[in-house]
Amino acid sequence: MLLPSIILCVMLVAALPRSLSLVPPPPPPPPLRVPTSLRSDPVEKLFNFFFGGVEESPSGLARFNSTRFPEQYPCTKTEWAGVLPSDVEEEGGPILSFLPRRFRPMLKNTNMEARDMALTFDADVDGWSAAAFHERLDRQGACLVVAETAGGEVVGGYNPKGYVGLGEYRGSLAAFLFKFDQPPGTTADDRPLKLQKVGGAGLAQVDNPEGAVSFGVDSFVVRLGGGSKAARSKLGAYYERLPDGTNSLFNGGASAQLETLRVYTGVYEEGEFIPFSDAEPFALN
C-alpha cells in the first residue's frame, strides 16, 4: 500500500498549477535590447541584428553598390581620378588624339574613369553645326563636353548616356557640369568646380537631332547652326547653382560666345558593346 500512495502523491504534485508547484519557475528571459549602434538605421541594422551581416555576394552575385554601378549615384565632388598613360599633357593644337590630363580627375566614379578617351568632335575642324555634331557623336556612348569661351573660361559637362539624335530626354543622376575657375597651372591641384544633377535623374540631357549640347533644358545649352557659337546657361532647375548662388556657368551673365567646343568619347575595342548607344524606349527618366 505504501508504493501506490507515493505514486499518487507524485501525480498530484505534478498536476498542481505552476504557482503552487514545489519546483520554482524558471526566471523570465531578459528583455530584448537593441544595441545603440543599430538605432540609426532601423531597417538594415535590425535585419543584421537578427539574421547576421549582409553578404557581399549572395549566391555568387555581386551586390548593387556605388563601386559596381557608379553611375546610379550623383557625381562625387570630393574624390578625383588618376590620369591614364594615354592622357595628353595639355591642349596644344586644334586636334588631339586623347583626353588632356587636366580633365581626367573629374571622371572619378564614372564609367569613363579608367577608359581611354579620344577627341571625337571638334567644332573648329568638323563644323559648328548640329548635323556635324550628331554625325560624329551619335551612338558613341558617354562623353565629356568641353568648351572655352571667348573670355577664356573653360566649362562643360559629363553626359553619361551620350547622344543618339532621336529627340529623347535622357536621364542620369551621374551627369554633371563643371567650371574651371583658374587658367591651367594656376593652382597645384587644378581641380574644377563640379555641379551635380538636381531634381532627380530626369532631363539630364535633351537629345534633339536639330540641337547639340543641352544639359537640362537650360543649364548649359549650345545650339549650333547658322554660324552661331553662342552658349547659354541658367542653373538651379536641373543642375546645381554655383556655391555663391550664381545661376550661370559664365562670369559675364547668362550667355557667352564660344572659342572652342570639343567632345571626348570612350575608346572601345572592335566589336565591344558601347552602353547607351541606342534609344531608351522604356527608360523612366
mmCIF file of C-alpha atoms in Angstrom:
data_model
loop_
_atom_site.group_PDB
_atom_site.id
_atom_site.type_symbol
_atom_site.label_atom_id
_atom_site.label_comp_id
_atom_site.label_asym_id
_atom_site.label_seq_id
_atom_site.Cartn_x
_atom_site.Cartn_y
_atom_site.Cartn_z
ATOM 1 C CA MET A 1 0.000 0.000 0.000
ATOM 2 C CA LEU A 2 2.920 2.337 0.561
ATOM 3 C CA LEU A 3 4.099 2.320 -3.108
ATOM 4 C CA PRO A 4 0.705 3.268 -4.617
ATOM 5 C CA SER A 5 0.411 6.103 -2.090
ATOM 6 C CA ILE A 6 3.789 7.502 -3.117
ATOM 7 C CA ILE A 7 2.863 7.321 -6.813
ATOM 8 C CA LEU A 8 -0.440 9.106 -6.115
ATOM 9 C CA CYS A 9 1.365 11.934 -4.289
ATOM 10 C CA VAL A 10 3.781 12.441 -7.155
ATOM 11 C CA MET A 11 0.922 12.658 -9.647
ATOM 12 C CA LEU A 12 -0.926 15.206 -7.521
ATOM 13 C CA VAL A 13 2.163 17.390 -7.226
ATOM 14 C CA ALA A 14 2.713 17.272 -10.998
ATOM 15 C CA ALA A 15 -0.883 18.347 -11.577
ATOM 16 C CA LEU A 16 -0.637 21.427 -9.362
ATOM 17 C CA PRO A 17 -0.580 24.869 -11.092
ATOM 18 C CA ARG A 18 2.923 26.248 -11.606
ATOM 19 C CA SER A 19 2.220 28.942 -8.993
ATOM 20 C CA LEU A 20 1.641 26.202 -6.363
ATOM 21 C CA SER A 21 4.296 23.818 -7.595
ATOM 22 C CA LEU A 22 7.069 22.877 -5.267
ATOM 23 C CA VAL A 23 9.523 23.499 -8.169
ATOM 24 C CA PRO A 24 10.367 27.223 -8.557
ATOM 25 C CA PRO A 25 9.559 28.592 -12.062
ATOM 26 C CA PRO A 26 12.478 29.473 -14.362
ATOM 27 C CA PRO A 27 13.397 33.185 -14.470
ATOM 28 C CA PRO A 28 11.784 35.181 -17.305
ATOM 29 C CA PRO A 29 14.013 35.809 -20.346
ATOM 30 C CA PRO A 30 15.785 39.164 -20.320
ATOM 31 C CA PRO A 31 14.105 41.885 -22.413
ATOM 32 C CA LEU A 32 15.371 42.244 -25.983
ATOM 33 C CA ARG A 33 17.640 45.264 -26.146
ATOM 34 C CA VAL A 34 18.772 46.651 -29.495
ATOM 35 C CA PRO A 35 22.314 47.983 -29.333
ATOM 36 C CA THR A 36 22.639 51.743 -29.796
ATOM 37 C CA SER A 37 24.617 51.194 -32.999
ATOM 38 C CA LEU A 38 21.515 49.643 -34.580
ATOM 39 C CA ARG A 39 19.176 52.535 -33.915
ATOM 40 C CA SER A 40 20.454 54.953 -36.554
ATOM 41 C CA ASP A 41 19.353 52.764 -39.496
ATOM 42 C CA PRO A 42 16.482 50.598 -38.193
ATOM 43 C CA VAL A 43 15.674 48.588 -41.303
ATOM 44 C CA GLU A 44 19.120 47.402 -42.365
ATOM 45 C CA LYS A 45 20.729 47.182 -38.931
ATOM 46 C CA LEU A 46 17.832 45.372 -37.239
ATOM 47 C CA PHE A 47 17.944 42.885 -40.084
ATOM 48 C CA ASN A 48 21.652 42.374 -39.410
ATOM 49 C CA PHE A 49 20.958 42.002 -35.674
ATOM 50 C CA PHE A 50 18.518 39.126 -36.155
ATOM 51 C CA PHE A 51 19.851 37.442 -39.288
ATOM 52 C CA GLY A 52 23.533 38.348 -39.452
ATOM 53 C CA GLY A 53 25.518 40.733 -41.626
ATOM 54 C CA VAL A 54 24.717 41.396 -45.264
ATOM 55 C CA GLU A 55 26.575 39.133 -47.660
ATOM 56 C CA GLU A 56 28.740 40.891 -50.214
ATOM 57 C CA SER A 57 27.986 38.285 -52.891
ATOM 58 C CA PRO A 58 24.784 36.350 -52.067
ATOM 59 C CA SER A 59 24.555 33.205 -54.197
ATOM 60 C CA GLY A 60 27.652 34.370 -56.048
ATOM 61 C CA LEU A 61 26.007 37.573 -57.333
ATOM 62 C CA ALA A 62 27.694 40.911 -56.647
ATOM 63 C CA ARG A 63 25.533 43.257 -54.605
ATOM 64 C CA PHE A 64 24.294 46.568 -56.077
ATOM 65 C CA ASN A 65 26.531 49.384 -54.815
ATOM 66 C CA SER A 66 28.349 52.543 -55.914
ATOM 67 C CA THR A 67 31.516 50.603 -56.757
ATOM 68 C CA ARG A 68 29.824 48.159 -59.115
ATOM 69 C CA PHE A 69 27.295 50.656 -60.535
ATOM 70 C CA PRO A 70 28.837 54.102 -60.000
ATOM 71 C CA GLU A 71 26.547 55.940 -62.383
ATOM 72 C CA GLN A 72 23.426 55.120 -60.378
ATOM 73 C CA TYR A 73 24.581 57.746 -57.887
ATOM 74 C CA PRO A 74 25.249 61.514 -58.081
ATOM 75 C CA CYS A 75 28.764 62.537 -59.070
ATOM 76 C CA THR A 76 31.401 62.869 -56.370
ATOM 77 C CA LYS A 77 32.771 66.348 -55.726
ATOM 78 C CA THR A 78 35.467 65.346 -53.250
ATOM 79 C CA GLU A 79 37.234 62.428 -54.964
ATOM 80 C CA TRP A 80 39.421 62.593 -58.070
ATOM 81 C CA ALA A 81 40.570 60.045 -60.649
ATOM 82 C CA GLY A 82 44.196 59.412 -61.510
ATOM 83 C CA VAL A 83 45.449 60.172 -65.012
ATOM 84 C CA LEU A 84 45.914 57.364 -67.547
ATOM 85 C CA PRO A 85 49.020 56.721 -69.682
ATOM 86 C CA SER A 86 47.079 57.720 -72.797
ATOM 87 C CA ASP A 87 46.088 61.129 -71.409
ATOM 88 C CA VAL A 88 47.993 64.001 -73.018
ATOM 89 C CA GLU A 89 49.763 66.731 -71.086
ATOM 90 C CA GLU A 90 47.904 69.749 -72.434
ATOM 91 C CA GLU A 91 45.826 71.066 -75.308
ATOM 92 C CA GLY A 92 48.461 72.209 -77.738
ATOM 93 C CA GLY A 93 46.712 72.209 -81.094
ATOM 94 C CA PRO A 94 43.412 72.039 -82.954
ATOM 95 C CA ILE A 95 43.232 68.227 -82.916
ATOM 96 C CA LEU A 96 44.210 65.980 -80.033
ATOM 97 C CA SER A 97 44.018 62.214 -80.084
ATOM 98 C CA PHE A 98 43.341 61.692 -76.387
ATOM 99 C CA LEU A 99 41.922 63.357 -73.289
ATOM 100 C CA PRO A 100 44.016 66.140 -71.716
ATOM 101 C CA ARG A 101 45.276 65.214 -68.262
ATOM 102 C CA ARG A 102 43.539 68.248 -66.815
ATOM 103 C CA PHE A 103 40.111 66.711 -67.449
ATOM 104 C CA ARG A 104 40.677 63.132 -66.229
ATOM 105 C CA PRO A 105 40.375 63.741 -62.452
ATOM 106 C CA MET A 106 36.753 64.885 -62.672
ATOM 107 C CA LEU A 107 35.733 61.467 -64.101
ATOM 108 C CA LYS A 108 36.098 59.723 -60.733
ATOM 109 C CA ASN A 109 33.269 57.227 -60.083
ATOM 110 C CA THR A 110 32.066 57.260 -63.673
ATOM 111 C CA ASN A 111 32.154 54.505 -66.259
ATOM 112 C CA MET A 112 34.835 56.522 -68.058
ATOM 113 C CA GLU A 113 37.196 56.774 -65.070
ATOM 114 C CA ALA A 114 39.571 54.070 -66.290
ATOM 115 C CA ARG A 115 38.778 54.084 -70.019
ATOM 116 C CA ASP A 116 40.893 55.823 -72.657
ATOM 117 C CA MET A 117 39.049 58.761 -74.193
ATOM 118 C CA ALA A 118 39.612 60.300 -77.610
ATOM 119 C CA LEU A 119 38.626 63.575 -79.199
ATOM 120 C CA THR A 120 35.616 62.710 -81.357
ATOM 121 C CA PHE A 121 34.166 66.122 -82.180
ATOM 122 C CA ASP A 122 35.985 69.426 -82.609
ATOM 123 C CA ALA A 123 33.730 72.202 -83.871
ATOM 124 C CA ASP A 124 36.655 74.092 -85.415
ATOM 125 C CA VAL A 125 37.514 71.040 -87.534
ATOM 126 C CA ASP A 126 34.187 69.236 -88.007
ATOM 127 C CA GLY A 127 31.973 72.303 -88.262
ATOM 128 C CA TRP A 128 29.834 74.437 -85.969
ATOM 129 C CA SER A 129 26.609 72.693 -86.930
ATOM 130 C CA ALA A 130 24.163 70.288 -85.315
ATOM 131 C CA ALA A 131 24.451 67.941 -88.299
ATOM 132 C CA ALA A 132 28.231 67.647 -87.874
ATOM 133 C CA PHE A 133 27.811 67.258 -84.119
ATOM 134 C CA HIS A 134 25.454 64.285 -84.444
ATOM 135 C CA GLU A 135 27.331 62.735 -87.350
ATOM 136 C CA ARG A 136 30.418 62.468 -85.176
ATOM 137 C CA LEU A 137 28.850 61.718 -81.769
ATOM 138 C CA ASP A 138 25.640 59.719 -82.201
ATOM 139 C CA ARG A 139 25.856 56.190 -80.737
ATOM 140 C CA GLN A 140 29.352 56.735 -79.325
ATOM 141 C CA GLY A 141 28.275 56.407 -75.686
ATOM 142 C CA ALA A 142 29.216 58.539 -72.699
ATOM 143 C CA CYS A 143 31.101 61.726 -73.422
ATOM 144 C CA LEU A 144 32.780 64.749 -71.891
ATOM 145 C CA VAL A 145 31.851 68.127 -73.408
ATOM 146 C CA VAL A 146 34.499 70.857 -73.042
ATOM 147 C CA ALA A 147 34.015 74.452 -74.162
ATOM 148 C CA GLU A 148 36.182 77.542 -73.908
ATOM 149 C CA THR A 149 34.574 80.962 -74.102
ATOM 150 C CA ALA A 150 35.955 83.980 -75.897
ATOM 151 C CA GLY A 151 36.831 85.301 -72.435
ATOM 152 C CA GLY A 152 38.957 82.257 -71.618
ATOM 153 C CA GLU A 153 36.550 80.426 -69.299
ATOM 154 C CA VAL A 154 36.637 76.620 -69.529
ATOM 155 C CA VAL A 155 33.268 74.982 -68.824
ATOM 156 C CA GLY A 156 31.413 71.851 -69.845
ATOM 157 C CA GLY A 157 29.701 68.717 -68.650
ATOM 158 C CA TYR A 158 29.739 64.936 -68.464
ATOM 159 C CA ASN A 159 26.976 63.151 -70.363
ATOM 160 C CA PRO A 160 26.823 59.516 -69.121
ATOM 161 C CA LYS A 161 24.467 58.371 -71.875
ATOM 162 C CA GLY A 162 25.819 60.219 -74.869
ATOM 163 C CA TYR A 163 23.801 61.189 -77.926
ATOM 164 C CA VAL A 164 21.670 59.285 -80.421
ATOM 165 C CA GLY A 165 19.779 62.189 -82.012
ATOM 166 C CA LEU A 166 16.293 60.700 -81.673
ATOM 167 C CA GLY A 167 14.598 63.515 -79.785
ATOM 168 C CA GLU A 168 14.789 61.853 -76.370
ATOM 169 C CA TYR A 169 15.048 63.204 -72.857
ATOM 170 C CA ARG A 170 17.879 61.098 -71.429
ATOM 171 C CA GLY A 171 18.091 60.887 -67.655
ATOM 172 C CA SER A 172 21.050 60.233 -65.377
ATOM 173 C CA LEU A 173 21.905 61.103 -61.778
ATOM 174 C CA ALA A 174 25.603 60.821 -62.651
ATOM 175 C CA ALA A 175 25.576 63.709 -65.131
ATOM 176 C CA PHE A 176 27.330 66.869 -64.019
ATOM 177 C CA LEU A 177 28.517 70.271 -65.170
ATOM 178 C CA PHE A 178 31.940 71.730 -64.428
ATOM 179 C CA LYS A 179 33.790 75.012 -64.458
ATOM 180 C CA PHE A 180 37.489 75.776 -64.101
ATOM 181 C CA ASP A 181 37.955 78.961 -62.104
ATOM 182 C CA GLN A 182 41.632 79.408 -62.961
ATOM 183 C CA PRO A 183 43.795 79.021 -66.099
ATOM 184 C CA PRO A 184 45.817 75.764 -66.389
ATOM 185 C CA GLY A 185 48.700 75.548 -63.950
ATOM 186 C CA THR A 186 47.445 78.359 -61.701
ATOM 187 C CA THR A 187 46.969 76.022 -58.746
ATOM 188 C CA ALA A 188 48.817 72.835 -57.860
ATOM 189 C CA ASP A 189 45.786 70.532 -57.992
ATOM 190 C CA ASP A 190 43.976 72.349 -60.855
ATOM 191 C CA ARG A 191 40.586 70.908 -59.915
ATOM 192 C CA PRO A 192 37.326 72.136 -61.452
ATOM 193 C CA LEU A 193 34.140 73.037 -59.655
ATOM 194 C CA LYS A 194 31.569 70.270 -60.274
ATOM 195 C CA LEU A 195 27.808 70.797 -60.210
ATOM 196 C CA GLN A 196 25.579 67.791 -59.559
ATOM 197 C CA LYS A 197 22.293 66.910 -61.229
ATOM 198 C CA VAL A 198 19.358 68.000 -59.071
ATOM 199 C CA GLY A 199 15.636 67.241 -59.131
ATOM 200 C CA GLY A 200 16.141 63.547 -59.866
ATOM 201 C CA ALA A 201 17.671 61.888 -62.904
ATOM 202 C CA GLY A 202 15.196 63.157 -65.473
ATOM 203 C CA LEU A 203 16.150 65.616 -68.204
ATOM 204 C CA ALA A 204 19.864 65.289 -67.656
ATOM 205 C CA GLN A 205 20.111 65.691 -71.451
ATOM 206 C CA VAL A 206 17.787 66.886 -74.180
ATOM 207 C CA ASP A 207 18.952 64.957 -77.243
ATOM 208 C CA ASN A 208 17.298 66.549 -80.273
ATOM 209 C CA PRO A 209 18.678 65.957 -83.788
ATOM 210 C CA GLU A 210 18.338 69.666 -84.625
ATOM 211 C CA GLY A 211 20.169 70.655 -81.432
ATOM 212 C CA ALA A 212 23.560 69.892 -79.967
ATOM 213 C CA VAL A 213 24.631 70.295 -76.337
ATOM 214 C CA SER A 214 21.704 70.576 -73.919
ATOM 215 C CA PHE A 215 22.283 69.731 -70.259
ATOM 216 C CA GLY A 216 18.783 70.069 -68.901
ATOM 217 C CA VAL A 217 16.509 72.442 -70.754
ATOM 218 C CA ASP A 218 18.621 75.484 -69.954
ATOM 219 C CA SER A 219 21.542 74.595 -67.647
ATOM 220 C CA PHE A 220 24.168 74.505 -70.405
ATOM 221 C CA VAL A 221 22.968 74.761 -73.978
ATOM 222 C CA VAL A 222 24.887 75.121 -77.262
ATOM 223 C CA ARG A 223 22.512 75.005 -80.237
ATOM 224 C CA LEU A 224 24.963 75.250 -83.183
ATOM 225 C CA GLY A 225 23.946 76.150 -86.719
ATOM 226 C CA GLY A 226 23.805 79.290 -88.811
ATOM 227 C CA GLY A 227 27.329 80.234 -87.870
ATOM 228 C CA SER A 228 26.363 80.674 -84.216
ATOM 229 C CA LYS A 229 28.916 79.963 -81.478
ATOM 230 C CA ALA A 230 26.678 81.134 -78.650
ATOM 231 C CA ALA A 231 26.101 79.208 -75.430
ATOM 232 C CA ARG A 232 23.708 79.950 -72.590
ATOM 233 C CA SER A 233 23.401 78.778 -69.013
ATOM 234 C CA LYS A 234 20.724 79.032 -66.327
ATOM 235 C CA LEU A 235 21.428 76.871 -63.273
ATOM 236 C CA GLY A 236 19.126 75.759 -60.493
ATOM 237 C CA ALA A 237 16.315 73.729 -62.054
ATOM 238 C CA TYR A 238 18.316 70.777 -63.387
ATOM 239 C CA TYR A 239 21.866 71.306 -62.125
ATOM 240 C CA GLU A 240 23.223 72.957 -59.009
ATOM 241 C CA ARG A 241 23.960 76.640 -58.807
ATOM 242 C CA LEU A 242 27.478 77.809 -58.059
ATOM 243 C CA PRO A 243 28.379 77.833 -54.339
ATOM 244 C CA ASP A 244 27.837 81.601 -54.127
ATOM 245 C CA GLY A 245 24.345 81.246 -55.604
ATOM 246 C CA THR A 246 25.240 82.356 -59.126
ATOM 247 C CA ASN A 247 22.874 80.750 -61.632
ATOM 248 C CA SER A 248 25.161 80.697 -64.689
ATOM 249 C CA LEU A 249 28.342 78.895 -65.642
ATOM 250 C CA PHE A 250 29.619 82.109 -67.198
ATOM 251 C CA ASN A 251 31.090 85.030 -65.285
ATOM 252 C CA GLY A 252 29.585 87.573 -67.643
ATOM 253 C CA GLY A 253 25.944 86.533 -67.373
ATOM 254 C CA ALA A 254 23.527 84.045 -68.886
ATOM 255 C CA SER A 255 25.282 83.695 -72.250
ATOM 256 C CA ALA A 256 28.737 83.644 -73.797
ATOM 257 C CA GLN A 257 30.420 83.301 -77.171
ATOM 258 C CA LEU A 258 32.500 80.126 -77.532
ATOM 259 C CA GLU A 259 36.024 79.986 -78.839
ATOM 260 C CA THR A 260 36.201 76.174 -78.948
ATOM 261 C CA LEU A 261 33.834 73.229 -78.456
ATOM 262 C CA ARG A 262 35.281 69.721 -78.122
ATOM 263 C CA VAL A 263 33.711 66.417 -77.126
ATOM 264 C CA TYR A 264 35.626 63.330 -75.951
ATOM 265 C CA THR A 265 34.181 59.800 -76.043
ATOM 266 C CA GLY A 266 35.406 56.425 -74.806
ATOM 267 C CA VAL A 267 37.766 54.240 -76.816
ATOM 268 C CA TYR A 268 36.266 50.786 -77.441
ATOM 269 C CA GLU A 269 37.723 47.663 -78.999
ATOM 270 C CA GLU A 270 36.343 46.377 -82.305
ATOM 271 C CA GLY A 271 33.026 44.679 -81.583
ATOM 272 C CA GLU A 272 32.929 45.837 -77.946
ATOM 273 C CA PHE A 273 29.473 46.856 -76.746
ATOM 274 C CA ILE A 274 29.030 50.602 -76.224
ATOM 275 C CA PRO A 275 26.494 51.258 -73.435
ATOM 276 C CA PHE A 276 23.594 53.635 -74.151
ATOM 277 C CA SER A 277 24.381 53.699 -77.863
ATOM 278 C CA ASP A 278 20.740 53.408 -78.882
ATOM 279 C CA ALA A 279 17.294 54.704 -77.945
ATOM 280 C CA GLU A 280 15.842 54.172 -74.472
ATOM 281 C CA PRO A 281 12.153 53.488 -75.226
ATOM 282 C CA PHE A 282 11.386 52.098 -71.758
ATOM 283 C CA ALA A 283 13.530 54.464 -69.706
ATOM 284 C CA LEU A 284 11.723 56.006 -66.739
ATOM 285 C CA ASN A 285 13.702 59.258 -66.912
#
